[in-house]
Amino acid sequence: MYLGGCMSVDHASGVAAPKADPVFLHVRAGMTVIVDDGSDWRMADVIWVDGGARNPKVPTLFQVADVDTGVINWVNADLVTHIVPRV
């Protein structure tokens, strides 16, 4: 039976749209970032970027200095939520 050229098409296929890269993949030493551990957030300067064991080019840890207190510590890369733009 012909319905005038209208055909229902299911556009929701099994192929997922590509997602944006996680923020931490773009972080380099010298950048200022926002670190959010779920209960609190802080701004920190990245001192050192440490790569993973399986792929050293993928960051897993950042050594950061808190911009308010100056305290230096290591944070997991996935806790970085934003890169602060330079002025």
PDB file of C-alpha atoms in Angstrom:
ATOM      1  CA  MET A   1       0.000   0.000   0.000  1.00  0.00           C
ATOM      2  CA  TYR A   2       1.449   3.379  -1.058  1.00  0.00           C
ATOM      3  CA  LEU A   3       1.170   6.213   1.518  1.00  0.00           C
ATOM      4  CA  GLY A   4       2.246   9.180  -0.563  1.00  0.00           C
ATOM      5  CA  GLY A   5       6.014   8.811  -0.203  1.00  0.00           C
ATOM      6  CA  CYS A   6       6.120   9.144   3.603  1.00  0.00           C
ATOM      7  CA  MET A   7       8.162   6.519   5.264  1.00  0.00           C
ATOM      8  CA  SER A   8       8.947   6.225   8.929  1.00  0.00           C
ATOM      9  CA  VAL A   9      12.666   6.009   9.538  1.00  0.00           C
ATOM     10  CA  ASP A  10      14.187   5.108  12.864  1.00  0.00           C
ATOM     11  CA  HIS A  11      17.092   7.525  13.284  1.00  0.00           C
ATOM     12  CA  ALA A  12      18.056   6.171  16.696  1.00  0.00           C
ATOM     13  CA  SER A  13      20.469   3.540  15.483  1.00  0.00           C
ATOM     14  CA  GLY A  14      22.945   1.602  17.587  1.00  0.00           C
ATOM     15  CA  VAL A  15      25.767   3.990  16.684  1.00  0.00           C
ATOM     16  CA  ALA A  16      26.492   6.487  19.444  1.00  0.00           C
ATOM     17  CA  ALA A  17      27.469  10.041  18.666  1.00  0.00           C
ATOM     18  CA  PRO A  18      31.125  10.775  19.422  1.00  0.00           C
ATOM     19  CA  LYS A  19      31.624  12.363  22.826  1.00  0.00           C
ATOM     20  CA  ALA A  20      34.009  15.216  23.522  1.00  0.00           C
ATOM     21  CA  ASP A  21      37.412  14.380  24.957  1.00  0.00           C
ATOM     22  CA  PRO A  22      37.669  14.536  28.746  1.00  0.00           C
ATOM     23  CA  VAL A  23      39.112  17.841  29.961  1.00  0.00           C
ATOM     24  CA  PHE A  24      42.162  16.219  31.565  1.00  0.00           C
ATOM     25  CA  LEU A  25      43.484  15.086  28.177  1.00  0.00           C
ATOM     26  CA  HIS A  26      44.129  18.734  27.287  1.00  0.00           C
ATOM     27  CA  VAL A  27      45.880  19.794  30.515  1.00  0.00           C
ATOM     28  CA  ARG A  28      49.571  20.703  30.347  1.00  0.00           C
ATOM     29  CA  ALA A  29      52.051  21.909  32.965  1.00  0.00           C
ATOM     30  CA  GLY A  30      51.726  25.646  33.483  1.00  0.00           C
ATOM     31  CA  MET A  31      47.949  25.726  33.095  1.00  0.00           C
ATOM     32  CA  THR A  32      45.509  26.754  35.810  1.00  0.00           C
ATOM     33  CA  VAL A  33      42.664  24.295  36.400  1.00  0.00           C
ATOM     34  CA  ILE A  34      39.632  23.725  38.581  1.00  0.00           C
ATOM     35  CA  VAL A  35      39.875  20.596  40.746  1.00  0.00           C
ATOM     36  CA  ASP A  36      36.555  19.243  42.063  1.00  0.00           C
ATOM     37  CA  ASP A  37      36.617  16.275  44.445  1.00  0.00           C
ATOM     38  CA  GLY A  38      32.829  16.136  44.786  1.00  0.00           C
ATOM     39  CA  SER A  39      32.541  17.933  48.104  1.00  0.00           C
ATOM     40  CA  ASP A  40      34.634  21.034  47.353  1.00  0.00           C
ATOM     41  CA  TRP A  41      36.459  22.655  44.451  1.00  0.00           C
ATOM     42  CA  ARG A  42      39.624  24.711  44.199  1.00  0.00           C
ATOM     43  CA  MET A  43      41.745  26.484  41.625  1.00  0.00           C
ATOM     44  CA  ALA A  44      45.262  25.168  41.148  1.00  0.00           C
ATOM     45  CA  ASP A  45      48.306  25.659  38.948  1.00  0.00           C
ATOM     46  CA  VAL A  46      49.569  22.486  37.276  1.00  0.00           C
ATOM     47  CA  ILE A  47      53.248  21.876  38.072  1.00  0.00           C
ATOM     48  CA  TRP A  48      53.753  18.389  36.644  1.00  0.00           C
ATOM     49  CA  VAL A  49      51.745  15.967  34.505  1.00  0.00           C
ATOM     50  CA  ASP A  50      52.329  12.256  35.106  1.00  0.00           C
ATOM     51  CA  GLY A  51      51.343   9.714  32.444  1.00  0.00           C
ATOM     52  CA  GLY A  52      49.834   6.299  32.912  1.00  0.00           C
ATOM     53  CA  ALA A  53      51.671   2.988  32.945  1.00  0.00           C
ATOM     54  CA  ARG A  54      49.884   1.636  29.868  1.00  0.00           C
ATOM     55  CA  ASN A  55      50.221   4.836  27.850  1.00  0.00           C
ATOM     56  CA  PRO A  56      52.596   7.494  29.210  1.00  0.00           C
ATOM     57  CA  LYS A  57      51.023  10.118  26.917  1.00  0.00           C
ATOM     58  CA  VAL A  58      47.665   9.864  28.730  1.00  0.00           C
ATOM     59  CA  PRO A  59      47.766  11.857  31.976  1.00  0.00           C
ATOM     60  CA  THR A  60      46.634  10.086  35.135  1.00  0.00           C
ATOM     61  CA  LEU A  61      48.002  12.347  37.878  1.00  0.00           C
ATOM     62  CA  PHE A  62      48.695  16.055  38.170  1.00  0.00           C
ATOM     63  CA  GLN A  63      50.958  17.718  40.705  1.00  0.00           C
ATOM     64  CA  VAL A  64      49.232  21.006  41.483  1.00  0.00           C
ATOM     65  CA  ALA A  65      49.721  24.073  43.667  1.00  0.00           C
ATOM     66  CA  ASP A  66      46.557  25.517  45.215  1.00  0.00           C
ATOM     67  CA  VAL A  67      46.380  29.178  44.146  1.00  0.00           C
ATOM     68  CA  ASP A  68      44.937  30.312  47.501  1.00  0.00           C
ATOM     69  CA  THR A  69      47.108  28.384  49.953  1.00  0.00           C
ATOM     70  CA  GLY A  70      50.164  27.387  47.898  1.00  0.00           C
ATOM     71  CA  VAL A  71      49.824  23.798  49.123  1.00  0.00           C
ATOM     72  CA  ILE A  72      51.282  21.339  46.616  1.00  0.00           C
ATOM     73  CA  ASN A  73      49.737  17.896  46.186  1.00  0.00           C
ATOM     74  CA  TRP A  74      48.891  15.217  43.647  1.00  0.00           C
ATOM     75  CA  VAL A  75      45.371  14.854  42.231  1.00  0.00           C
ATOM     76  CA  ASN A  76      43.793  12.258  39.972  1.00  0.00           C
ATOM     77  CA  ALA A  77      43.424  13.592  36.453  1.00  0.00           C
ATOM     78  CA  ASP A  78      39.681  12.930  36.324  1.00  0.00           C
ATOM     79  CA  LEU A  79      39.103  15.414  39.190  1.00  0.00           C
ATOM     80  CA  VAL A  80      40.013  18.285  36.852  1.00  0.00           C
ATOM     81  CA  THR A  81      36.737  19.730  35.575  1.00  0.00           C
ATOM     82  CA  HIS A  82      37.820  22.939  33.840  1.00  0.00           C
ATOM     83  CA  ILE A  83      40.849  24.637  32.346  1.00  0.00           C
ATOM     84  CA  VAL A  84      40.987  28.292  33.383  1.00  0.00           C
ATOM     85  CA  PRO A  85      41.600  30.486  30.322  1.00  0.00           C
ATOM     86  CA  ARG A  86      44.538  32.877  30.320  1.00  0.00           C
ATOM     87  CA  VAL A  87      43.735  36.564  30.397  1.00  0.00           C
TER      88      VAL A  87
END
